[in-house]
XYZ file of C-alpha atoms in Angstrom:
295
model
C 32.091 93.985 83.954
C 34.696 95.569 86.377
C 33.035 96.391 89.999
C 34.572 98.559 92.593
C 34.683 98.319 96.219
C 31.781 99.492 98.693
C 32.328 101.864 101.391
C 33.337 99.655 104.613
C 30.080 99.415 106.885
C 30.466 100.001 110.822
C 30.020 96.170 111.464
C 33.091 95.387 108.792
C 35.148 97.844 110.835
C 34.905 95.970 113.992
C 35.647 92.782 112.760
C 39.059 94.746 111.660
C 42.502 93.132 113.299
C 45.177 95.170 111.682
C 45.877 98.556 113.560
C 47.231 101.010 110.769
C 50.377 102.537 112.203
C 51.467 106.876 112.252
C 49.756 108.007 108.884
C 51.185 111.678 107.683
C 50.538 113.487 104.725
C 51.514 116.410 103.108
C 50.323 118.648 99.672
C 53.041 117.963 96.883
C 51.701 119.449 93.015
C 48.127 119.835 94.098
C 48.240 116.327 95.274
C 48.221 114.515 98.900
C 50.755 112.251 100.075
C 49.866 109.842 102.259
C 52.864 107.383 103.938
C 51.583 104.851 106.438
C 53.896 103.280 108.789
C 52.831 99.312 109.959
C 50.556 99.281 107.055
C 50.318 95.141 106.256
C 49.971 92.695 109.271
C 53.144 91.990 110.383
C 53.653 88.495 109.849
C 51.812 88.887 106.155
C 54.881 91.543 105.764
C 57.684 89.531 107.413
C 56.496 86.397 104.765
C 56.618 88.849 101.744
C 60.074 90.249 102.741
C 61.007 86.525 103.154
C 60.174 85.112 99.901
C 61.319 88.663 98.232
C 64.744 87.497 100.069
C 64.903 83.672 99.445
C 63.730 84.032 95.797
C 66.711 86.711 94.940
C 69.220 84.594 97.212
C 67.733 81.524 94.888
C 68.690 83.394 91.362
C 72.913 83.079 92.967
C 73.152 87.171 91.485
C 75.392 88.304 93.472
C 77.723 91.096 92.205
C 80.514 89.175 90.965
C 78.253 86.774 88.859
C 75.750 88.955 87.608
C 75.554 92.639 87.782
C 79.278 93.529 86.946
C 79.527 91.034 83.808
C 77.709 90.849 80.731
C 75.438 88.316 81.424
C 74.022 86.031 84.242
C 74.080 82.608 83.941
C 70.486 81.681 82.162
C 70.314 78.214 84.144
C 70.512 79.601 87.677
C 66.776 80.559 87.150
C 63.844 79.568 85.740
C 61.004 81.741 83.794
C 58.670 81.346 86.912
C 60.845 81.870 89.959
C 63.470 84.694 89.492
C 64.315 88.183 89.688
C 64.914 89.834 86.014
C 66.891 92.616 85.460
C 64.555 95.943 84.177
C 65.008 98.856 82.290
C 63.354 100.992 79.635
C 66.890 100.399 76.860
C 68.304 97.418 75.259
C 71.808 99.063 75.753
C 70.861 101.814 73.607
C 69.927 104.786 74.154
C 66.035 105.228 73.759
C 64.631 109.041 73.533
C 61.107 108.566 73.276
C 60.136 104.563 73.586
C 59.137 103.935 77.024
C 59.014 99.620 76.589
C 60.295 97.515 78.995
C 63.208 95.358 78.248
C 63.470 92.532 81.697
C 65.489 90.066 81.216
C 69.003 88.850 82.362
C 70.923 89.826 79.456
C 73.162 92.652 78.815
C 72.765 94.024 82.516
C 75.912 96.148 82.735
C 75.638 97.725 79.408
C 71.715 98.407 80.091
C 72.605 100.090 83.508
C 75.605 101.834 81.514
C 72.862 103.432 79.040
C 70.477 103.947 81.984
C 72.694 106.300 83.539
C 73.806 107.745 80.439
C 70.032 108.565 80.053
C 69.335 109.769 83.558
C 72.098 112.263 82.962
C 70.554 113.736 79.388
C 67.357 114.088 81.545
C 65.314 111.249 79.386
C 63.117 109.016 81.726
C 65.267 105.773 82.582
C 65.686 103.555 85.061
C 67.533 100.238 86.197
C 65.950 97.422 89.212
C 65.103 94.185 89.859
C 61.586 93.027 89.549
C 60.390 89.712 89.868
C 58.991 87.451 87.519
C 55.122 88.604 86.919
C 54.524 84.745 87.280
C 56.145 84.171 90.268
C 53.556 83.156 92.930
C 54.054 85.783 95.054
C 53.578 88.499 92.811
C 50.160 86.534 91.816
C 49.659 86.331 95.982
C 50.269 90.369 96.360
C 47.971 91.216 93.973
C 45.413 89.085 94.667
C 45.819 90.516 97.945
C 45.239 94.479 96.865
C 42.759 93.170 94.681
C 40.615 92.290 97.614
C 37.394 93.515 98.750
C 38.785 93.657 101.565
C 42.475 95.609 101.300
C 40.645 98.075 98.940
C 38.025 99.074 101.611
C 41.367 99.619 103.962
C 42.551 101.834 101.463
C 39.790 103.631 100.426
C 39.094 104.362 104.485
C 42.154 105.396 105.168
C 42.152 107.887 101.877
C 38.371 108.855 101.968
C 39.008 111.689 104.733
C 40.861 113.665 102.184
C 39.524 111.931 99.170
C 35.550 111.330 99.371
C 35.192 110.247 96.191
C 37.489 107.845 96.274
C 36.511 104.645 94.658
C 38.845 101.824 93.695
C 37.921 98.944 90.757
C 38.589 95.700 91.459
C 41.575 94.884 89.329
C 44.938 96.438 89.672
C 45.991 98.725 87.075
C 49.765 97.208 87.226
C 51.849 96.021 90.045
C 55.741 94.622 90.081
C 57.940 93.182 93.304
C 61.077 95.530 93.359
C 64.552 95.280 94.420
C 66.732 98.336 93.751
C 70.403 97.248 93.997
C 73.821 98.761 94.175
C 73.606 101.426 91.053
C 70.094 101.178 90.268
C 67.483 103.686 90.172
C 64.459 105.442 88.945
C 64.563 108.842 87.494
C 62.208 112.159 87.616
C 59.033 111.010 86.425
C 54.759 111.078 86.858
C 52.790 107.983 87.536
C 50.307 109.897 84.806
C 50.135 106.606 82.416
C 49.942 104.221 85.165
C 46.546 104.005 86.715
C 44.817 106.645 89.294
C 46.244 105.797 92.469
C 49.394 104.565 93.033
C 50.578 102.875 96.296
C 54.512 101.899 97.149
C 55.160 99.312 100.339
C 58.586 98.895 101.443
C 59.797 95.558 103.004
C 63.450 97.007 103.307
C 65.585 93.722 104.496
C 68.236 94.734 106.776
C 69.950 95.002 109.718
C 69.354 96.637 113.193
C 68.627 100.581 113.013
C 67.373 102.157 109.769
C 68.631 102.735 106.098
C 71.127 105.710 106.174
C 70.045 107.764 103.124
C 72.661 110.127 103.327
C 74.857 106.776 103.037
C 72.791 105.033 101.153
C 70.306 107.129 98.673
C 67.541 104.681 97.397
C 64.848 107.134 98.825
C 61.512 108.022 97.238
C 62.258 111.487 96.647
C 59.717 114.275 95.273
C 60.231 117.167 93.637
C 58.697 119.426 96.044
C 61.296 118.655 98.267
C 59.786 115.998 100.808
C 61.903 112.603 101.118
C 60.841 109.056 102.024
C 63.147 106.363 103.306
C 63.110 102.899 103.070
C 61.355 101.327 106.027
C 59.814 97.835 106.484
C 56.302 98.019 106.214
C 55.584 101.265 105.724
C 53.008 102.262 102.676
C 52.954 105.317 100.558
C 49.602 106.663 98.353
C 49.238 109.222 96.230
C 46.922 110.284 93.058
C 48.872 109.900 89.774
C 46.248 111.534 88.045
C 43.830 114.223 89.486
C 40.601 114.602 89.208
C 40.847 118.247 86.440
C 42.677 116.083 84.125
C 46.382 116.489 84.872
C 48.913 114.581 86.776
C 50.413 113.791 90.275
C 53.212 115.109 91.733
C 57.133 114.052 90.066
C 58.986 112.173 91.967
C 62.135 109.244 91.873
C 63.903 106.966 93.187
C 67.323 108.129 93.983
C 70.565 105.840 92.726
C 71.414 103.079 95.442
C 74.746 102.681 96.598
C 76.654 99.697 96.667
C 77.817 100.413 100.652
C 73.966 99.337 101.654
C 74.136 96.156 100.499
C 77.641 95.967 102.268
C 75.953 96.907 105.139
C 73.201 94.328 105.208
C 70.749 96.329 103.194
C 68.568 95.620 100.782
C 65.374 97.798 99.253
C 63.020 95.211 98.904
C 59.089 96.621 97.922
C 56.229 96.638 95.544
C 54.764 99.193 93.808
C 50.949 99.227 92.176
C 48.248 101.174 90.781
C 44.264 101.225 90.536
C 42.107 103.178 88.483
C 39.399 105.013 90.122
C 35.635 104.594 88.695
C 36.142 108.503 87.743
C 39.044 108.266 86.012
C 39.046 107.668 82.022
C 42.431 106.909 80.641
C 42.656 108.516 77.474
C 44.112 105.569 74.451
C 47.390 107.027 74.616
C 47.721 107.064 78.110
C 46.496 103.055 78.031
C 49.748 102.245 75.309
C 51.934 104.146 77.329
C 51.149 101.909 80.340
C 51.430 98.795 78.396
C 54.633 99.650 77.169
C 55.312 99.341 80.341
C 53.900 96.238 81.627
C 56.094 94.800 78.359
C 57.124 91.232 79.020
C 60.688 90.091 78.842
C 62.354 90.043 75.726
């Protein structure tokens, strides 16, 4: 039976040690943006970022080895601690299925075909995400599975939102790194669950990520941009409440001169279904299409 999280009482509230940082929204296709700045504790973020960091250096794919050949070298990782190489082709290109090939082989054709697809206006895109075993993914969403990180949520949306109410399993979640070249084209989260939520752990050097340099910025179509930042949190509804779906939006191509500068666009993205929402069975095939294991 799934349950859904309670409305946080006053007494919960005080007992409350993380201060949320500057939270801004704005109205993008009938739908509210939220992005939260300082939205984990800090040292719960720093650790993320960390293992995010120490798990890709672990994998040894670095440009030369990896993303510019064929192939990476099967041995360097293991099935439960490494970062696998995603996109929606097998180095073909796909018109209509939306399954998710991650693994490490045929990386420069599938980024190739990715592009080719972005270009043709099909839904594509090319990342890193980390192995759904990996412990930390299991830690993350354990943690927004939480009573208590949904109540955070849920307080923070409900002044907008009073309906709001969030079940206790996540609808999907993946640990992201979008390298030189990669990207995620013009899309809706309609398939994905009600809510979605993106948290940046950007890893980088002093100042902030240059997207006129750099791209990689959560762009939507309405015009409104988001930059990487460390620790900052964006929500929005992927699917409203008369049926249809949140705003279109992407992930603009990364250059290769960030990671030259000591950048790298570390995050997670996730979803929950609301108790209100009824995913139609199409909508639920789509979505595991897209949680597809490796193959």
């Amino acid at each position: 039976t799934t349950t859904y999280a309670s409305e946080t009482t006053t007494e919960e509230k005080a007992k409350e040690d993380v201060v949320i940082g500057e939270h801004d929204t704005f109205i993008c296709a009938n739908a509210r943006v939220h992005i939260v700045s300082n939205f984990l504790p800090i040292n719960l973020a720093v650790k993320w970022r960390d293992q995010m960091v120490n798990a890709w250096d672990a994998t040894s794919m670095s440009p030369g080895t990896c993303r510019n050949s064929d192939e990476c070298d099967d041995n360097a990782s293991t099935a439960t601690d490494s970062w696998q190489y995603a996109t929606n082709n097998d180095g073909t290109v796909r018109s209509f299925n939306n399954a998710k090939t991650r693994n490490l082989h045929n990386i420069k054709a599938r980024n190739e075909t990715a592009q080719t697809m972005r270009k043709k206006n099909l839904f594509s895109y090319s990342k890193w995400e980390l192995e759904p075993t990996h412990p930390l993914v299991q830690e993350i969403e354990e943690a927004f599975a939480s009573n208590e990180m949904r109540n955070r949520i849920i307080n923070l949306l409900q002044p907008h939102h009073p309906k709001v109410l969030l079940a206790t399993d996540l609808s999907d979640l993946f640990v992201t790194y979008y390298g030189g070249g990669d990207f995620l084209s013009k899309h809706n989260d309609g398939s994905s669950g009600t809510w979605a939520f993106v948290i940046s752990l950007m890893d980088g050097a002093e100042g902030e990520w240059r997207a006129d340099e750099y791209g990689g910025t959560l762009s939507f179509q309405c015009g409104r941009v988001v930059k990487p930042r460390f620790n900052s949190a964006v929500f929005f509804q992927s699917r409203l409440n008369n049926g249809s779906y949140g705003p279109i939006h992407e992930v603009l191509p990364v250059s290769w001169k960030a990671e030259a500068d000591g950048y790298r666009r570390f995050g997670f993205t996730g979803w929950y279904s609301d108790v209100n929402d009824n995913m139609s069975d199409r909508n639920k095939a789509e979505r595991d299409q897209m949680r597809a294991q490796a193959n």
